[in-house]
Tab-separated table of C-alpha atoms in Angstrom:
chain	number	residue	atom	x	y	z
A	1	MET	CA	39.142	-55.107	91.062
A	2	ASP	CA	43.300	-54.162	91.336
A	3	LEU	CA	43.904	-53.146	87.627
A	4	ARG	CA	47.938	-53.368	88.754
A	5	LEU	CA	48.641	-49.803	87.557
A	6	ALA	CA	49.806	-48.253	89.941
A	7	GLY	CA	53.786	-46.578	89.881
A	8	HIS	CA	52.965	-46.748	85.485
A	9	GLY	CA	53.322	-43.540	83.264
A	10	ALA	CA	51.292	-42.744	81.008
A	11	LEU	CA	50.939	-40.007	78.010
A	12	VAL	CA	47.249	-39.356	77.259
A	13	THR	CA	47.756	-36.789	73.372
A	14	GLY	CA	44.312	-34.973	73.191
A	15	SER	CA	43.730	-35.144	76.561
A	16	SER	CA	43.057	-30.729	77.948
A	17	SER	CA	39.365	-32.148	77.209
A	18	GLY	CA	36.191	-33.844	76.130
A	19	ILE	CA	37.440	-38.593	76.052
A	20	GLY	CA	40.619	-37.485	76.929
A	21	THR	CA	40.515	-36.018	79.442
A	22	THR	CA	38.349	-38.947	81.110
A	23	ILE	CA	40.632	-41.014	79.783
A	24	ALA	CA	43.356	-39.606	82.065
A	25	GLU	CA	41.841	-38.868	85.216
A	26	THR	CA	40.541	-42.824	85.103
A	27	LEU	CA	44.374	-43.825	84.729
A	28	ALA	CA	44.851	-41.388	87.411
A	29	ASP	CA	42.686	-42.821	89.966
A	30	GLU	CA	43.904	-46.019	89.412
A	31	GLY	CA	47.380	-44.890	90.602
A	32	CYS	CA	48.995	-44.168	87.344
A	33	ASP	CA	51.047	-41.023	86.713
A	34	VAL	CA	49.948	-39.224	83.715
A	35	LEU	CA	51.123	-35.945	81.265
A	36	VAL	CA	48.833	-33.950	79.719
A	37	HIS	CA	49.249	-33.191	75.908
A	38	GLY	CA	47.227	-30.779	75.210
A	39	ARG	CA	47.211	-27.082	72.988
A	40	ASP	CA	45.347	-24.874	75.113
A	41	ALA	CA	47.972	-24.520	78.827
A	42	GLY	CA	45.378	-23.380	80.878
A	43	ALA	CA	42.993	-26.461	80.215
A	44	ALA	CA	46.206	-28.772	79.613
A	45	ALA	CA	47.171	-26.791	83.211
A	46	ALA	CA	43.138	-27.573	84.969
A	47	VAL	CA	43.588	-31.213	83.832
A	48	ALA	CA	46.769	-31.922	84.886
A	49	GLU	CA	45.495	-29.765	88.773
A	50	ARG	CA	42.482	-32.672	88.444
A	51	VAL	CA	44.979	-35.452	87.490
A	52	ALA	CA	47.261	-34.565	90.616
A	53	ALA	CA	44.562	-34.650	93.126
A	54	ARG	CA	44.126	-37.875	92.718
A	55	GLY	CA	47.776	-38.239	94.683
A	56	VAL	CA	49.548	-39.171	91.514
A	57	ARG	CA	52.250	-37.290	90.041
A	58	ALA	CA	50.747	-35.163	86.985
A	59	GLU	CA	52.512	-32.376	84.708
A	60	VAL	CA	51.946	-30.865	81.289
A	61	VAL	CA	53.450	-30.812	77.608
A	62	LEU	CA	51.856	-28.831	74.869
A	63	GLY	CA	52.206	-29.027	71.198
A	64	ASP	CA	49.910	-29.169	67.954
A	65	LEU	CA	51.614	-32.729	67.237
A	66	THR	CA	50.018	-31.983	62.996
A	67	GLU	CA	53.508	-29.671	63.294
A	68	PRO	CA	57.030	-30.643	62.289
A	69	GLY	CA	58.990	-32.176	65.077
A	70	VAL	CA	56.450	-31.507	67.778
A	71	ALA	CA	55.123	-35.401	67.783
A	72	GLU	CA	58.888	-36.406	68.623
A	73	GLN	CA	59.048	-33.803	71.422
A	74	VAL	CA	56.163	-34.680	72.821
A	75	ALA	CA	56.877	-38.539	72.797
A	76	LEU	CA	60.090	-37.826	74.359
A	77	THR	CA	59.189	-35.715	76.811
A	78	ALA	CA	57.003	-39.231	77.551
A	79	ARG	CA	59.905	-40.705	77.078
A	80	ASP	CA	62.117	-39.032	80.235
A	81	PHE	CA	58.213	-38.909	82.333
A	82	GLY	CA	58.437	-42.607	82.526
A	83	ALA	CA	55.345	-43.080	80.538
A	84	HIS	CA	55.200	-46.987	79.172
A	85	ILE	CA	51.307	-46.371	78.353
A	86	LEU	CA	50.741	-44.067	74.966
A	87	VAL	CA	47.306	-43.613	74.471
A	88	ASN	CA	46.613	-41.870	70.973
A	89	ASN	CA	43.771	-40.077	71.862
A	90	ALA	CA	44.348	-37.108	69.284
A	91	GLY	CA	42.133	-36.765	66.462
A	92	PRO	CA	40.786	-33.896	65.025
A	93	PHE	CA	36.634	-35.116	62.504
A	94	ALA	CA	35.420	-32.588	60.240
A	95	GLU	CA	32.447	-33.191	58.059
A	96	HIS	CA	32.538	-33.206	54.467
A	97	ASP	CA	30.401	-36.178	52.105
A	98	TRP	CA	31.836	-37.308	49.075
A	99	ASP	CA	30.666	-34.271	46.651
A	100	SER	CA	32.374	-32.060	49.725
A	101	ALA	CA	35.167	-33.475	50.427
A	102	GLN	CA	38.235	-31.741	48.880
A	103	PRO	CA	41.834	-33.742	48.616
A	104	SER	CA	43.106	-31.107	51.208
A	105	ASP	CA	39.610	-32.224	53.247
A	106	TRP	CA	40.855	-35.598	53.367
A	107	ARG	CA	45.350	-34.697	53.704
A	108	ALA	CA	43.629	-33.229	57.072
A	109	ALA	CA	41.572	-36.223	57.780
A	110	PHE	CA	45.219	-38.601	57.665
A	111	GLU	CA	47.282	-35.907	58.533
A	112	GLY	CA	45.219	-35.112	61.627
A	113	ASN	CA	44.572	-38.516	62.868
A	114	VAL	CA	47.188	-40.685	61.520
A	115	LEU	CA	50.328	-39.582	61.260
A	116	PRO	CA	50.108	-37.825	64.897
A	117	THR	CA	49.735	-41.395	65.653
A	118	VAL	CA	53.169	-42.620	63.781
A	119	ARG	CA	55.047	-40.169	64.702
A	120	VAL	CA	54.229	-40.608	68.788
A	121	SER	CA	54.460	-43.995	69.243
A	122	GLN	CA	57.874	-44.071	66.342
A	123	THR	CA	59.532	-42.076	69.016
A	124	LEU	CA	58.212	-43.910	72.108
A	125	LEU	CA	58.869	-46.889	71.194
A	126	PRO	CA	62.089	-47.550	71.866
A	127	SER	CA	61.742	-46.732	75.148
A	128	LEU	CA	58.582	-48.873	75.915
A	129	ARG	CA	60.876	-52.099	73.826
A	130	ALA	CA	63.838	-51.287	76.142
A	131	TYR	CA	61.741	-51.782	79.494
A	132	GLY	CA	60.325	-54.840	78.482
A	133	TRP	CA	56.930	-54.168	78.936
A	134	GLY	CA	54.215	-51.693	77.588
A	135	ARG	CA	50.817	-50.475	76.023
A	136	VAL	CA	50.037	-48.849	73.350
A	137	ILE	CA	46.455	-48.163	72.687
A	138	THR	CA	44.669	-46.130	70.130
A	139	ILE	CA	40.880	-44.111	69.897
A	140	GLY	CA	39.231	-45.805	66.600
A	141	SER	CA	35.950	-44.521	66.447
A	142	ARG	CA	32.641	-47.553	65.332
A	143	ALA	CA	32.263	-45.479	61.615
A	144	VAL	CA	35.925	-47.824	61.190
A	145	ARG	CA	33.083	-50.632	60.655
A	146	THR	CA	29.899	-47.878	59.528
A	147	PRO	CA	31.933	-45.502	57.653
A	148	LEU	CA	29.434	-42.240	57.532
A	149	PRO	CA	28.354	-40.605	54.877
A	150	ASN	CA	28.990	-37.377	56.310
A	151	MET	CA	32.733	-38.393	57.953
A	152	VAL	CA	34.010	-39.736	54.927
A	153	ALA	CA	37.269	-38.155	55.297
A	154	TYR	CA	37.950	-39.350	58.624
A	155	SER	CA	35.802	-42.348	58.738
A	156	ALA	CA	38.953	-43.961	55.928
A	157	ALA	CA	41.358	-42.755	58.631
A	158	LYS	CA	39.965	-44.207	61.789
A	159	ALA	CA	40.536	-47.235	59.542
A	160	ALA	CA	43.780	-46.154	58.884
A	161	VAL	CA	44.398	-46.077	62.747
A	162	VAL	CA	42.520	-49.904	63.388
A	163	ASN	CA	44.796	-51.480	60.670
A	164	MET	CA	48.259	-50.375	61.605
A	165	THR	CA	47.925	-50.783	65.421
A	166	THR	CA	46.856	-54.047	64.123
A	167	SER	CA	50.023	-54.329	62.407
A	168	LEU	CA	51.970	-52.590	65.518
A	169	ALA	CA	50.858	-55.766	67.072
A	170	ARG	CA	52.314	-58.129	65.554
A	171	HIS	CA	55.894	-55.864	64.888
A	172	LEU	CA	56.216	-56.264	68.119
A	173	ALA	CA	55.727	-59.281	69.099
A	174	GLY	CA	57.477	-60.969	71.904
A	175	THR	CA	59.007	-57.599	72.931
A	176	GLY	CA	55.995	-57.077	75.964
A	177	VAL	CA	55.089	-54.313	74.223
A	178	THR	CA	50.921	-54.664	73.485
A	179	ALA	CA	49.194	-52.811	71.086
A	180	ASN	CA	45.002	-52.192	70.880
A	181	CYS	CA	42.929	-50.334	69.764
A	182	VAL	CA	39.689	-49.334	71.427
A	183	SER	CA	36.451	-47.608	68.690
A	184	PRO	CA	33.528	-45.487	70.553
A	185	GLY	CA	30.258	-45.191	69.299
A	186	VAL	CA	28.239	-42.418	69.795
A	187	ILE	CA	28.955	-40.608	72.994
A	188	VAL	CA	27.627	-37.757	74.518
A	189	SER	CA	29.913	-34.378	73.718
A	190	PRO	CA	28.940	-31.241	73.157
A	191	SER	CA	30.482	-31.638	69.344
A	192	MET	CA	27.947	-34.599	68.707
A	193	PHE	CA	25.072	-32.562	70.042
A	194	ARG	CA	25.821	-30.069	68.521
A	195	ILE	CA	26.322	-32.447	65.461
A	196	LEU	CA	22.777	-33.812	65.412
A	197	GLN	CA	20.929	-31.282	65.987
A	198	GLY	CA	22.089	-29.168	63.707
A	199	GLN	CA	24.226	-26.436	66.145
A	200	THR	CA	27.427	-24.670	65.621
A	201	ASP	CA	30.260	-22.921	66.971
A	202	GLU	CA	28.618	-19.314	66.353
A	203	LYS	CA	25.500	-20.583	67.967
A	204	ASP	CA	26.991	-21.844	70.910
A	205	GLN	CA	28.727	-18.813	70.740
A	206	ALA	CA	25.975	-16.937	70.887
A	207	ASP	CA	23.623	-18.308	72.989
A	208	GLU	CA	26.782	-17.952	75.960
A	209	ALA	CA	26.815	-14.184	75.102
A	210	ASN	CA	22.867	-13.340	76.148
A	211	GLY	CA	23.358	-15.431	78.525
A	212	GLY	CA	22.339	-18.954	78.027
A	213	ALA	CA	23.902	-22.380	78.799
A	214	GLY	CA	25.575	-22.720	75.511
A	215	ALA	CA	27.341	-25.945	74.439
A	216	ALA	CA	28.203	-27.420	77.983
A	217	GLY	CA	24.619	-26.332	78.875
A	218	ARG	CA	22.829	-28.593	76.449
A	219	GLU	CA	25.342	-31.526	76.743
A	220	ASP	CA	23.397	-31.903	80.059
A	221	ALA	CA	19.988	-31.078	79.527
A	222	SER	CA	19.979	-33.694	76.448
A	223	ALA	CA	22.356	-36.453	78.713
A	224	ASP	CA	19.294	-37.334	80.831
A	225	GLY	CA	16.828	-35.793	79.675
A	226	PRO	CA	14.530	-37.087	76.125
A	227	ASP	CA	16.837	-35.743	73.281
A	228	GLU	CA	19.182	-38.829	74.557
A	229	ALA	CA	16.836	-41.557	73.692
A	230	GLU	CA	15.413	-39.277	70.147
A	231	ILE	CA	18.819	-39.900	68.797
A	232	VAL	CA	19.208	-43.381	70.373
A	233	ALA	CA	16.533	-44.104	68.432
A	234	GLU	CA	16.832	-41.460	64.713
A	235	TYR	CA	20.617	-42.333	65.126
A	236	ALA	CA	22.278	-44.594	66.969
A	237	PRO	CA	19.515	-47.530	67.496
A	238	ASN	CA	21.565	-50.171	69.748
A	239	PRO	CA	20.780	-52.968	71.784
A	240	THR	CA	22.207	-51.046	75.151
A	241	GLY	CA	19.044	-48.620	74.081
A	242	ARG	CA	21.242	-45.213	74.831
A	243	LEU	CA	24.309	-43.465	74.277
A	244	GLY	CA	27.493	-43.708	75.779
A	245	ARG	CA	29.477	-41.272	78.032
A	246	PRO	CA	33.111	-40.570	77.754
A	247	GLU	CA	33.336	-43.334	81.061
A	248	ASP	CA	32.726	-46.456	78.493
A	249	ILE	CA	35.997	-45.839	76.959
A	250	ALA	CA	38.140	-44.555	79.365
A	251	SER	CA	37.121	-47.707	81.295
A	252	ALA	CA	38.171	-49.956	78.738
A	253	VAL	CA	41.122	-48.547	78.553
A	254	ALA	CA	42.437	-48.815	81.180
A	255	TYR	CA	41.698	-52.105	81.214
A	256	LEU	CA	43.696	-52.231	77.813
A	257	ALA	CA	46.751	-50.741	79.924
A	258	SER	CA	46.358	-52.770	82.633
A	259	PRO	CA	49.360	-55.454	83.688
A	260	ARG	CA	45.459	-57.713	83.549
A	261	ALA	CA	45.476	-57.117	79.524
A	262	ASP	CA	48.871	-58.901	78.986
A	263	TYR	CA	47.064	-61.633	76.364
A	264	VAL	CA	44.479	-59.308	75.126
A	265	ASN	CA	46.926	-57.891	71.916
A	266	GLY	CA	46.276	-56.603	68.186
A	267	ILE	CA	42.084	-56.230	68.577
A	268	GLU	CA	40.421	-54.070	68.302
A	269	LEU	CA	37.441	-52.830	71.273
A	270	ARG	CA	34.142	-51.872	69.876
A	271	VAL	CA	32.628	-49.949	72.993
A	272	ASP	CA	29.389	-49.024	70.997
A	273	GLY	CA	26.273	-50.735	72.674
A	274	GLY	CA	26.287	-53.126	69.533
A	275	ILE	CA	25.375	-50.449	67.225
A	276	THR	CA	27.883	-51.595	64.540
A	277	GLY	CA	25.709	-54.847	62.740
A	278	THR	CA	22.976	-53.554	64.324
A	279	PRO	CA	20.097	-53.197	61.263
């Protein structure tokens, strides 16, 4: 199916790594020009090079969205790039339970996940309205519906992201701009395996220093080996029977970004294998 994205432009925040990279590449596969955002110049440039190799226009914008004025500047760069699709993907997570979470941890969760989404969206919206068409897509989490006891601040922040996406859709009524949220389940990534297997960044670095594969190697091995079945059974039981892949999220985002999703507005699309609501 042609998603009719050719000729459109998109800003994907946090697209220099992880799910954001896959979203950027998937949009490019559909003919969409992509503005790659990140904090690491080398990583962002590498992603932009892969995006451009798909025959579309690709540029880079750098900046920490939690720093004063940076989110607004990134959004203005996206406006000048011609982006009418905004994917608010950037958002850090950290492990804290109710006993360990300090006020600063709650603040950091909201400053990293909620406020950048607000600032980038608010700054870019006037150009979307003027164009008469646009997409604002936020990335939520399965923790919105099933809050994680070891990520209490993150879970609450992502719930706020979903709530404000719905209110934004209502605010944009009649403008041709839609707002939707995609909430991933448990997605294969190095950080996910570090959390589930008790690994740390220091252990990854030690592995690499000693000639081991590090996090990337564990991701490949765990994605296809018996470790995945164990994780699904013990941590993420779901009717689909597997962990999610970045491509699962990117495909959902690409659809919502497309003109074919004109009648989809104000929703939270859970891409979690059915884990939400599964006992």
